[in-house]
Amino acid sequence: MKKIIALSAVTLLLGVAIASAQVENPEKYIELLRSDVSADRVDILTEALELTTAEGEAFWPIYRDYDLERAKLGDKSLAFIKKYGENYTSMSEDVAKDLIHEIADIQGDRIKLRKKTFDKAAKVIPAHKAARFYQVDSAMDQIISLQIASSLPLFK
């Protein structure tokens, strides 16, 4: 539970940093926060999955591939937030529609990626542990999404 609270605090800082344009080099700051979040995710998953040594050897390479793909989706999410911030004060109807379609596509891609990873993991570790990965990872993403969303202003 302490790790989830730490992850929540770091992601809240990430959302605030992104939402406020006061950071001189936001990309560098965001990358530092991301590495902290990534380490916390691995710690939380390690504790939650209770993998044997053999299961860990089979699972963690799958997770590393997943994490690389998840990072690419994170880049798309950051681009969305930046675009939202750039257009916030003068949001046109077309841009608003484009932004919603963009974030919905990212969310759908995130779910597809997690499902694909579950399917791969369930081939090398017990399905109930692969399901636990899906459940815990999904919960962490929901916490992060909620904290970032709550730090962004509503559409005008």
PDB file of C-alpha atoms in Angstrom:
ATOM      1  CA  MET A   1       0.000   0.000   0.000  1.00  0.00           C
ATOM      2  CA  LYS A   2       2.882   2.377   0.770  1.00  0.00           C
ATOM      3  CA  LYS A   3       4.242   1.851  -2.743  1.00  0.00           C
ATOM      4  CA  ILE A   4       0.859   2.693  -4.280  1.00  0.00           C
ATOM      5  CA  ILE A   5       0.741   5.901  -2.220  1.00  0.00           C
ATOM      6  CA  ALA A   6       4.272   6.787  -3.387  1.00  0.00           C
ATOM      7  CA  LEU A   7       3.278   6.053  -6.988  1.00  0.00           C
ATOM      8  CA  SER A   8       0.232   8.269  -6.549  1.00  0.00           C
ATOM      9  CA  ALA A   9       2.330  11.131  -5.212  1.00  0.00           C
ATOM     10  CA  VAL A  10       4.820  10.909  -8.066  1.00  0.00           C
ATOM     11  CA  THR A  11       2.091  10.794 -10.699  1.00  0.00           C
ATOM     12  CA  LEU A  12       0.321  13.736  -9.120  1.00  0.00           C
ATOM     13  CA  LEU A  13       3.560  15.700  -9.426  1.00  0.00           C
ATOM     14  CA  LEU A  14       3.782  14.586 -13.060  1.00  0.00           C
ATOM     15  CA  GLY A  15       0.288  15.879 -13.780  1.00  0.00           C
ATOM     16  CA  VAL A  16       0.932  19.178 -12.050  1.00  0.00           C
ATOM     17  CA  ALA A  17       4.244  19.626 -13.888  1.00  0.00           C
ATOM     18  CA  ILE A  18       2.604  18.965 -17.226  1.00  0.00           C
ATOM     19  CA  ALA A  19      -0.375  21.171 -16.544  1.00  0.00           C
ATOM     20  CA  SER A  20       1.730  24.123 -15.430  1.00  0.00           C
ATOM     21  CA  ALA A  21       4.023  25.608 -18.031  1.00  0.00           C
ATOM     22  CA  GLN A  22       6.360  26.886 -15.336  1.00  0.00           C
ATOM     23  CA  VAL A  23       8.924  24.091 -15.699  1.00  0.00           C
ATOM     24  CA  GLU A  24      11.837  25.267 -17.857  1.00  0.00           C
ATOM     25  CA  ASN A  25      12.557  21.875 -19.418  1.00  0.00           C
ATOM     26  CA  PRO A  26       9.351  19.840 -19.007  1.00  0.00           C
ATOM     27  CA  GLU A  27      10.598  16.880 -21.079  1.00  0.00           C
ATOM     28  CA  LYS A  28      13.596  16.320 -18.789  1.00  0.00           C
ATOM     29  CA  TYR A  29      11.441  16.723 -15.674  1.00  0.00           C
ATOM     30  CA  ILE A  30       8.798  14.356 -17.027  1.00  0.00           C
ATOM     31  CA  GLU A  31      11.434  11.740 -17.902  1.00  0.00           C
ATOM     32  CA  LEU A  32      12.783  11.807 -14.345  1.00  0.00           C
ATOM     33  CA  LEU A  33       9.303  11.369 -12.915  1.00  0.00           C
ATOM     34  CA  ARG A  34       8.575   8.573 -15.392  1.00  0.00           C
ATOM     35  CA  SER A  35      11.638   6.621 -14.300  1.00  0.00           C
ATOM     36  CA  ASP A  36      10.487   6.886 -10.662  1.00  0.00           C
ATOM     37  CA  VAL A  37       6.986   5.740 -11.601  1.00  0.00           C
ATOM     38  CA  SER A  38       8.385   2.858 -13.648  1.00  0.00           C
ATOM     39  CA  ALA A  39      10.528   1.649 -10.742  1.00  0.00           C
ATOM     40  CA  ASP A  40       7.554   1.876  -8.384  1.00  0.00           C
ATOM     41  CA  ARG A  41       5.400  -0.104 -10.841  1.00  0.00           C
ATOM     42  CA  VAL A  42       7.957  -2.916 -10.951  1.00  0.00           C
ATOM     43  CA  ASP A  43       8.162  -2.974  -7.141  1.00  0.00           C
ATOM     44  CA  ILE A  44       4.377  -3.089  -6.815  1.00  0.00           C
ATOM     45  CA  LEU A  45       4.047  -5.826  -9.434  1.00  0.00           C
ATOM     46  CA  THR A  46       6.883  -7.842  -7.884  1.00  0.00           C
ATOM     47  CA  GLU A  47       5.091  -7.781  -4.546  1.00  0.00           C
ATOM     48  CA  ALA A  48       1.637  -8.455  -5.980  1.00  0.00           C
ATOM     49  CA  LEU A  49       2.512 -11.256  -8.397  1.00  0.00           C
ATOM     50  CA  GLU A  50       4.488 -13.439  -5.981  1.00  0.00           C
ATOM     51  CA  LEU A  51       6.357 -15.101  -8.852  1.00  0.00           C
ATOM     52  CA  THR A  52       8.680 -18.028  -8.349  1.00  0.00           C
ATOM     53  CA  THR A  53      12.192 -17.641  -9.722  1.00  0.00           C
ATOM     54  CA  ALA A  54      11.285 -19.638 -12.848  1.00  0.00           C
ATOM     55  CA  GLU A  55       8.055 -17.646 -13.338  1.00  0.00           C
ATOM     56  CA  GLY A  56       9.956 -14.385 -12.935  1.00  0.00           C
ATOM     57  CA  GLU A  57      12.512 -15.408 -15.529  1.00  0.00           C
ATOM     58  CA  ALA A  58       9.657 -16.083 -17.959  1.00  0.00           C
ATOM     59  CA  PHE A  59       7.474 -13.076 -17.057  1.00  0.00           C
ATOM     60  CA  TRP A  60       9.871 -10.124 -16.717  1.00  0.00           C
ATOM     61  CA  PRO A  61      11.077 -10.126 -20.359  1.00  0.00           C
ATOM     62  CA  ILE A  62       7.419 -10.006 -21.427  1.00  0.00           C
ATOM     63  CA  TYR A  63       6.855  -7.154 -19.004  1.00  0.00           C
ATOM     64  CA  ARG A  64       9.900  -5.231 -20.316  1.00  0.00           C
ATOM     65  CA  ASP A  65       8.465  -5.434 -23.844  1.00  0.00           C
ATOM     66  CA  TYR A  66       5.112  -4.294 -22.462  1.00  0.00           C
ATOM     67  CA  ASP A  67       6.753  -1.420 -20.611  1.00  0.00           C
ATOM     68  CA  LEU A  68       8.464  -0.193 -23.789  1.00  0.00           C
ATOM     69  CA  GLU A  69       5.148  -0.170 -25.645  1.00  0.00           C
ATOM     70  CA  ARG A  70       3.406   1.448 -22.668  1.00  0.00           C
ATOM     71  CA  ALA A  71       6.049   4.193 -22.710  1.00  0.00           C
ATOM     72  CA  LYS A  72       5.211   4.918 -26.360  1.00  0.00           C
ATOM     73  CA  LEU A  73       1.567   5.304 -25.377  1.00  0.00           C
ATOM     74  CA  GLY A  74       2.732   7.553 -22.549  1.00  0.00           C
ATOM     75  CA  ASP A  75       4.483   9.710 -25.133  1.00  0.00           C
ATOM     76  CA  LYS A  76       1.205   9.968 -27.044  1.00  0.00           C
ATOM     77  CA  SER A  77      -0.587  10.934 -23.823  1.00  0.00           C
ATOM     78  CA  LEU A  78       1.986  13.651 -23.152  1.00  0.00           C
ATOM     79  CA  ALA A  79       1.581  14.950 -26.705  1.00  0.00           C
ATOM     80  CA  PHE A  80      -2.188  15.026 -26.106  1.00  0.00           C
ATOM     81  CA  ILE A  81      -1.747  17.011 -22.880  1.00  0.00           C
ATOM     82  CA  LYS A  82       0.614  19.459 -24.558  1.00  0.00           C
ATOM     83  CA  LYS A  83      -1.789  19.915 -27.471  1.00  0.00           C
ATOM     84  CA  TYR A  84      -4.630  20.435 -25.000  1.00  0.00           C
ATOM     85  CA  GLY A  85      -2.581  23.056 -23.153  1.00  0.00           C
ATOM     86  CA  GLU A  86      -1.605  24.837 -26.359  1.00  0.00           C
ATOM     87  CA  ASN A  87      -5.234  25.075 -27.466  1.00  0.00           C
ATOM     88  CA  TYR A  88      -6.908  25.525 -24.096  1.00  0.00           C
ATOM     89  CA  THR A  89      -7.531  29.273 -24.246  1.00  0.00           C
ATOM     90  CA  SER A  90      -8.661  29.247 -27.868  1.00  0.00           C
ATOM     91  CA  MET A  91     -10.222  25.787 -28.253  1.00  0.00           C
ATOM     92  CA  SER A  92     -12.075  25.378 -31.532  1.00  0.00           C
ATOM     93  CA  GLU A  93     -14.862  22.854 -31.961  1.00  0.00           C
ATOM     94  CA  ASP A  94     -12.738  20.827 -34.396  1.00  0.00           C
ATOM     95  CA  VAL A  95      -9.744  20.706 -32.068  1.00  0.00           C
ATOM     96  CA  ALA A  96     -11.979  19.657 -29.158  1.00  0.00           C
ATOM     97  CA  LYS A  97     -13.380  16.792 -31.242  1.00  0.00           C
ATOM     98  CA  ASP A  98      -9.911  15.766 -32.420  1.00  0.00           C
ATOM     99  CA  LEU A  99      -8.564  15.761 -28.866  1.00  0.00           C
ATOM    100  CA  ILE A 100     -11.349  13.522 -27.576  1.00  0.00           C
ATOM    101  CA  HIS A 101     -10.877  11.056 -30.434  1.00  0.00           C
ATOM    102  CA  GLU A 102      -7.132  11.109 -29.838  1.00  0.00           C
ATOM    103  CA  ILE A 103      -7.341  10.333 -26.122  1.00  0.00           C
ATOM    104  CA  ALA A 104     -10.001   7.657 -26.691  1.00  0.00           C
ATOM    105  CA  ASP A 105      -7.699   5.955 -29.206  1.00  0.00           C
ATOM    106  CA  ILE A 106      -4.812   6.064 -26.728  1.00  0.00           C
ATOM    107  CA  GLN A 107      -6.989   4.561 -23.994  1.00  0.00           C
ATOM    108  CA  GLY A 108      -8.150   1.810 -26.350  1.00  0.00           C
ATOM    109  CA  ASP A 109      -4.578   1.061 -27.400  1.00  0.00           C
ATOM    110  CA  ARG A 110      -3.552   0.829 -23.743  1.00  0.00           C
ATOM    111  CA  ILE A 111      -6.257  -1.766 -23.074  1.00  0.00           C
ATOM    112  CA  LYS A 112      -5.308  -3.768 -26.186  1.00  0.00           C
ATOM    113  CA  LEU A 113      -1.655  -3.753 -25.138  1.00  0.00           C
ATOM    114  CA  ARG A 114      -2.469  -4.927 -21.609  1.00  0.00           C
ATOM    115  CA  LYS A 115      -4.704  -7.705 -22.986  1.00  0.00           C
ATOM    116  CA  LYS A 116      -1.987  -8.813 -25.436  1.00  0.00           C
ATOM    117  CA  THR A 117       0.514  -8.874 -22.565  1.00  0.00           C
ATOM    118  CA  PHE A 118      -1.893 -10.860 -20.397  1.00  0.00           C
ATOM    119  CA  ASP A 119      -2.234 -13.441 -23.195  1.00  0.00           C
ATOM    120  CA  LYS A 120       1.557 -13.747 -23.514  1.00  0.00           C
ATOM    121  CA  ALA A 121       2.047 -13.920 -19.746  1.00  0.00           C
ATOM    122  CA  ALA A 122      -0.678 -16.548 -19.297  1.00  0.00           C
ATOM    123  CA  LYS A 123       1.362 -18.851 -21.552  1.00  0.00           C
ATOM    124  CA  VAL A 124       4.402 -18.747 -19.264  1.00  0.00           C
ATOM    125  CA  ILE A 125       2.971 -18.184 -15.762  1.00  0.00           C
ATOM    126  CA  PRO A 126      -0.271 -19.377 -14.144  1.00  0.00           C
ATOM    127  CA  ALA A 127      -3.310 -17.596 -15.575  1.00  0.00           C
ATOM    128  CA  HIS A 128      -4.363 -16.338 -12.144  1.00  0.00           C
ATOM    129  CA  LYS A 129      -1.002 -14.563 -11.790  1.00  0.00           C
ATOM    130  CA  ALA A 130      -1.273 -13.136 -15.309  1.00  0.00           C
ATOM    131  CA  ALA A 131      -4.775 -11.950 -14.371  1.00  0.00           C
ATOM    132  CA  ARG A 132      -3.336 -10.362 -11.236  1.00  0.00           C
ATOM    133  CA  PHE A 133      -0.823  -8.521 -13.446  1.00  0.00           C
ATOM    134  CA  TYR A 134      -3.714  -7.210 -15.572  1.00  0.00           C
ATOM    135  CA  GLN A 135      -5.690  -6.202 -12.486  1.00  0.00           C
ATOM    136  CA  VAL A 136      -2.849  -4.448 -10.632  1.00  0.00           C
ATOM    137  CA  ASP A 137      -1.444  -2.757 -13.740  1.00  0.00           C
ATOM    138  CA  SER A 138      -4.908  -1.550 -14.697  1.00  0.00           C
ATOM    139  CA  ALA A 139      -5.471  -0.154 -11.202  1.00  0.00           C
ATOM    140  CA  MET A 140      -2.157   1.717 -11.330  1.00  0.00           C
ATOM    141  CA  ASP A 141      -3.050   3.205 -14.721  1.00  0.00           C
ATOM    142  CA  GLN A 142      -6.431   4.285 -13.391  1.00  0.00           C
ATOM    143  CA  ILE A 143      -4.800   6.019 -10.419  1.00  0.00           C
ATOM    144  CA  ILE A 144      -2.352   7.811 -12.707  1.00  0.00           C
ATOM    145  CA  SER A 145      -5.083   8.790 -15.184  1.00  0.00           C
ATOM    146  CA  LEU A 146      -7.331  10.113 -12.433  1.00  0.00           C
ATOM    147  CA  GLN A 147      -4.558  12.191 -10.906  1.00  0.00           C
ATOM    148  CA  ILE A 148      -3.494  13.680 -14.218  1.00  0.00           C
ATOM    149  CA  ALA A 149      -7.100  14.326 -15.269  1.00  0.00           C
ATOM    150  CA  SER A 150      -7.851  16.020 -11.959  1.00  0.00           C
ATOM    151  CA  SER A 151      -4.906  18.377 -12.446  1.00  0.00           C
ATOM    152  CA  LEU A 152      -6.084  19.501 -15.886  1.00  0.00           C
ATOM    153  CA  PRO A 153      -8.749  22.177 -16.285  1.00  0.00           C
ATOM    154  CA  LEU A 154     -12.066  21.258 -17.897  1.00  0.00           C
ATOM    155  CA  PHE A 155     -12.688  22.152 -21.528  1.00  0.00           C
ATOM    156  CA  LYS A 156     -13.912  25.742 -21.837  1.00  0.00           C
TER     157      LYS A 156
END
